[in-house]
């Protein structure tokens, strides 16, 4: 165990904040086991379903309008 960090991910139902633990394996590679298990990529801030909905909204209206709808 190396350290604990917080991560925020935006889902359709709202943001989720969780604490994750950075682990070091035998080859000295760093891993967040929970992120690996959930399939969350590095620097990912949105759930893939949110990204699809954003693209659908942006194709039907302006980006500003899509942003207002998502808020």
CSV table of N, CA and C in Angstrom, one decimal:
chain,number,residue,atom,x,y,z
A,1,UNK,N,0.8,-1.2,0.0
A,1,UNK,CA,0.0,0.0,0.0
A,1,UNK,C,0.9,1.2,0.0
A,2,UNK,N,0.6,2.2,-0.9
A,2,UNK,CA,1.4,3.4,-1.0
A,2,UNK,C,0.7,4.6,-0.4
A,3,UNK,N,-0.6,4.8,-0.8
A,3,UNK,CA,-1.3,6.0,-0.3
A,3,UNK,C,-2.8,5.8,-0.6
A,4,UNK,N,-3.7,6.7,0.0
A,4,UNK,CA,-5.1,6.7,-0.3
A,4,UNK,C,-5.4,8.0,-1.0
A,5,UNK,N,-6.2,8.0,-2.0
A,5,UNK,CA,-6.6,9.2,-2.8
A,5,UNK,C,-8.1,9.2,-3.0
A,6,UNK,N,-8.7,10.3,-3.4
A,6,UNK,CA,-10.1,10.5,-3.7
A,6,UNK,C,-10.2,10.6,-5.2
A,7,UNK,N,-11.3,10.2,-5.7
A,7,UNK,CA,-11.7,10.3,-7.1
A,7,UNK,C,-13.1,10.6,-7.3
A,8,UNK,N,-13.5,11.5,-8.2
A,8,UNK,CA,-14.8,11.9,-8.6
A,8,UNK,C,-15.1,11.4,-10.0
A,9,UNK,N,-16.3,10.7,-10.1
A,9,UNK,CA,-16.7,10.3,-11.4
A,9,UNK,C,-18.2,10.7,-11.6
A,10,UNK,N,-18.5,11.3,-12.7
A,10,UNK,CA,-19.9,11.8,-13.0
A,10,UNK,C,-20.7,10.7,-13.6
A,11,UNK,N,-21.8,10.3,-13.0
A,11,UNK,CA,-22.8,9.3,-13.5
A,11,UNK,C,-24.0,10.1,-13.9
A,12,UNK,N,-24.9,9.4,-14.6
A,12,UNK,CA,-26.2,10.0,-15.0
A,12,UNK,C,-27.0,10.5,-13.8
A,13,UNK,N,-26.9,9.7,-12.7
A,13,UNK,CA,-27.7,10.1,-11.5
A,13,UNK,C,-26.9,11.1,-10.6
A,14,UNK,N,-25.7,11.5,-11.0
A,14,UNK,CA,-25.0,12.5,-10.2
A,14,UNK,C,-23.5,12.1,-10.0
A,15,UNK,N,-22.7,13.0,-9.4
A,15,UNK,CA,-21.3,12.6,-9.1
A,15,UNK,C,-21.2,11.6,-8.0
A,16,UNK,N,-20.2,10.8,-8.1
A,16,UNK,CA,-19.8,9.8,-7.1
A,16,UNK,C,-18.4,10.1,-6.7
A,17,UNK,N,-18.1,10.2,-5.4
A,17,UNK,CA,-16.8,10.4,-4.9
A,17,UNK,C,-16.4,9.2,-4.0
A,18,UNK,N,-15.3,8.7,-4.3
A,18,UNK,CA,-14.9,7.5,-3.5
A,18,UNK,C,-13.4,7.6,-3.2
A,19,UNK,N,-13.0,6.8,-2.2
A,19,UNK,CA,-11.6,6.8,-1.8
A,19,UNK,C,-11.0,5.5,-2.3
A,20,UNK,N,-9.8,5.6,-2.9
A,20,UNK,CA,-9.2,4.4,-3.5
A,20,UNK,C,-7.7,4.4,-3.0
A,21,UNK,N,-7.2,3.2,-3.0
A,21,UNK,CA,-5.9,2.9,-2.4
A,21,UNK,C,-4.9,2.6,-3.5
A,22,UNK,N,-3.8,3.3,-3.6
A,22,UNK,CA,-2.7,3.0,-4.6
A,22,UNK,C,-1.9,1.9,-4.0
A,23,UNK,N,-1.8,0.8,-4.8
A,23,UNK,CA,-1.0,-0.4,-4.4
A,23,UNK,C,0.2,-0.6,-5.4
A,24,UNK,N,1.2,-1.2,-4.9
A,24,UNK,CA,2.4,-1.4,-5.7
A,24,UNK,C,2.6,-2.9,-5.8
A,25,UNK,N,2.7,-3.5,-7.0
A,25,UNK,CA,2.8,-4.9,-7.2
A,25,UNK,C,4.3,-5.3,-7.1
A,26,UNK,N,4.6,-6.6,-7.3
A,26,UNK,CA,5.9,-7.1,-7.2
A,26,UNK,C,6.9,-6.6,-8.2
A,27,UNK,N,6.4,-6.1,-9.4
A,27,UNK,CA,7.2,-5.5,-10.4
A,27,UNK,C,7.3,-4.0,-10.3
A,28,UNK,N,6.9,-3.4,-9.1
A,28,UNK,CA,7.0,-2.0,-8.8
A,28,UNK,C,6.1,-1.2,-9.7
A,29,UNK,N,5.0,-1.8,-10.2
A,29,UNK,CA,4.0,-1.0,-10.9
A,29,UNK,C,2.9,-0.6,-10.0
A,30,UNK,N,2.4,0.6,-10.2
A,30,UNK,CA,1.3,1.2,-9.4
A,30,UNK,C,0.0,0.8,-9.9
A,31,UNK,N,-1.0,0.5,-9.1
A,31,UNK,CA,-2.3,0.1,-9.5
A,31,UNK,C,-3.3,0.6,-8.4
A,32,UNK,N,-4.4,1.1,-8.9
A,32,UNK,CA,-5.6,1.3,-8.1
A,32,UNK,C,-6.5,0.1,-8.3
A,33,UNK,N,-6.6,-0.8,-7.4
A,33,UNK,CA,-7.3,-2.1,-7.6
A,33,UNK,C,-8.8,-1.9,-7.9
A,34,UNK,N,-9.4,-0.9,-7.2
A,34,UNK,CA,-10.8,-0.7,-7.4
A,34,UNK,C,-11.1,-0.1,-8.8
A,35,UNK,N,-10.2,0.8,-9.2
A,35,UNK,CA,-10.4,1.3,-10.6
A,35,UNK,C,-10.2,0.2,-11.6
A,36,UNK,N,-9.2,-0.6,-11.4
A,36,UNK,CA,-9.1,-1.8,-12.4
A,36,UNK,C,-10.3,-2.7,-12.4
A,37,UNK,N,-10.8,-2.9,-11.2
A,37,UNK,CA,-12.0,-3.8,-11.1
A,37,UNK,C,-13.2,-3.2,-11.7
A,38,UNK,N,-13.4,-1.9,-11.5
A,38,UNK,CA,-14.6,-1.2,-12.1
A,38,UNK,C,-14.4,-0.8,-13.5
A,39,UNK,N,-13.2,-0.9,-14.1
A,39,UNK,CA,-12.9,-0.5,-15.4
A,39,UNK,C,-12.8,1.0,-15.7
A,40,UNK,N,-12.4,1.7,-14.7
A,40,UNK,CA,-12.3,3.2,-14.8
A,40,UNK,C,-10.8,3.4,-15.2
A,41,UNK,N,-10.7,4.2,-16.3
A,41,UNK,CA,-9.4,4.5,-16.9
A,41,UNK,C,-8.8,5.7,-16.1
A,42,UNK,N,-7.5,5.8,-16.3
A,42,UNK,CA,-6.8,7.0,-15.7
A,42,UNK,C,-7.3,8.3,-16.3
A,43,UNK,N,-7.5,9.3,-15.5
A,43,UNK,CA,-8.0,10.6,-15.9
A,43,UNK,C,-9.4,10.6,-16.3
A,44,UNK,N,-10.2,9.5,-16.2
A,44,UNK,CA,-11.6,9.4,-16.6
A,44,UNK,C,-12.4,10.2,-15.5
A,45,UNK,N,-13.3,11.1,-16.0
A,45,UNK,CA,-14.1,11.9,-15.1
A,45,UNK,C,-15.6,11.6,-15.3
A,46,UNK,N,-15.9,10.9,-16.4
A,46,UNK,CA,-17.3,10.7,-16.7
A,46,UNK,C,-17.5,9.2,-17.0
A,47,UNK,N,-18.7,8.7,-16.6
A,47,UNK,CA,-19.1,7.3,-17.0
A,47,UNK,C,-19.3,7.3,-18.5
A,48,UNK,N,-19.0,6.1,-19.1
A,48,UNK,CA,-19.2,6.1,-20.6
A,48,UNK,C,-20.7,6.4,-21.0
A,49,UNK,N,-21.7,6.1,-20.2
A,49,UNK,CA,-23.0,6.4,-20.6
A,49,UNK,C,-23.2,8.0,-20.6
A,50,UNK,N,-22.6,8.7,-19.7
A,50,UNK,CA,-22.7,10.1,-19.6
A,50,UNK,C,-22.0,10.7,-20.9
A,51,UNK,N,-20.9,10.1,-21.3
A,51,UNK,CA,-20.3,10.6,-22.5
A,51,UNK,C,-21.1,10.4,-23.8
A,52,UNK,N,-21.9,9.3,-23.8
A,52,UNK,CA,-22.8,9.0,-25.0
A,52,UNK,C,-23.9,10.0,-24.9
A,53,UNK,N,-24.5,10.3,-23.8
A,53,UNK,CA,-25.6,11.3,-23.7
A,53,UNK,C,-25.1,12.7,-24.0
A,54,UNK,N,-23.9,13.0,-23.6
A,54,UNK,CA,-23.4,14.3,-24.0
A,54,UNK,C,-23.3,14.5,-25.5
A,55,UNK,N,-22.8,13.4,-26.2
A,55,UNK,CA,-22.7,13.5,-27.6
A,55,UNK,C,-24.0,13.5,-28.3
A,56,UNK,N,-25.0,12.8,-27.8
A,56,UNK,CA,-26.4,12.9,-28.4
A,56,UNK,C,-26.9,14.3,-28.2
A,57,UNK,N,-26.8,14.8,-27.0
A,57,UNK,CA,-27.3,16.2,-26.8
A,57,UNK,C,-26.6,17.2,-27.7
A,58,UNK,N,-25.3,17.1,-27.8
A,58,UNK,CA,-24.6,18.1,-28.6
A,58,UNK,C,-24.9,18.0,-30.1
A,59,UNK,N,-25.3,16.8,-30.6
A,59,UNK,CA,-25.7,16.6,-32.0
A,59,UNK,C,-27.1,17.2,-32.3
A,60,UNK,N,-27.9,17.5,-31.2
A,60,UNK,CA,-29.2,18.0,-31.4
A,60,UNK,C,-29.4,19.5,-31.1
A,61,UNK,N,-28.4,20.0,-30.4
A,61,UNK,CA,-28.5,21.4,-30.0
A,61,UNK,C,-27.1,22.0,-29.9
A,62,UNK,N,-26.9,23.2,-29.5
A,62,UNK,CA,-25.6,23.8,-29.3
A,62,UNK,C,-24.9,23.2,-28.1
A,63,UNK,N,-23.6,23.4,-28.1
A,63,UNK,CA,-22.9,22.9,-26.9
A,63,UNK,C,-23.3,23.6,-25.6
A,64,UNK,N,-23.6,24.9,-25.7
A,64,UNK,CA,-24.0,25.6,-24.5
A,64,UNK,C,-25.4,25.1,-24.1
A,65,UNK,N,-26.3,24.8,-25.0
A,65,UNK,CA,-27.6,24.2,-24.7
A,65,UNK,C,-27.4,22.8,-24.0
A,66,UNK,N,-26.5,22.0,-24.6
A,66,UNK,CA,-26.3,20.7,-24.0
A,66,UNK,C,-25.7,20.8,-22.6
A,67,UNK,N,-24.9,21.7,-22.4
A,67,UNK,CA,-24.3,21.9,-21.1
A,67,UNK,C,-25.4,22.3,-20.1
A,68,UNK,N,-26.3,23.2,-20.5
A,68,UNK,CA,-27.3,23.6,-19.6
A,68,UNK,C,-28.3,22.5,-19.3
A,69,UNK,N,-28.6,21.6,-20.2
A,69,UNK,CA,-29.4,20.5,-20.0
A,69,UNK,C,-28.8,19.5,-19.0
A,70,UNK,N,-27.5,19.3,-19.2
A,70,UNK,CA,-26.8,18.3,-18.3
A,70,UNK,C,-26.7,18.8,-16.9
A,71,UNK,N,-26.7,20.1,-16.7
A,71,UNK,CA,-26.6,20.7,-15.3
A,71,UNK,C,-27.9,20.4,-14.6
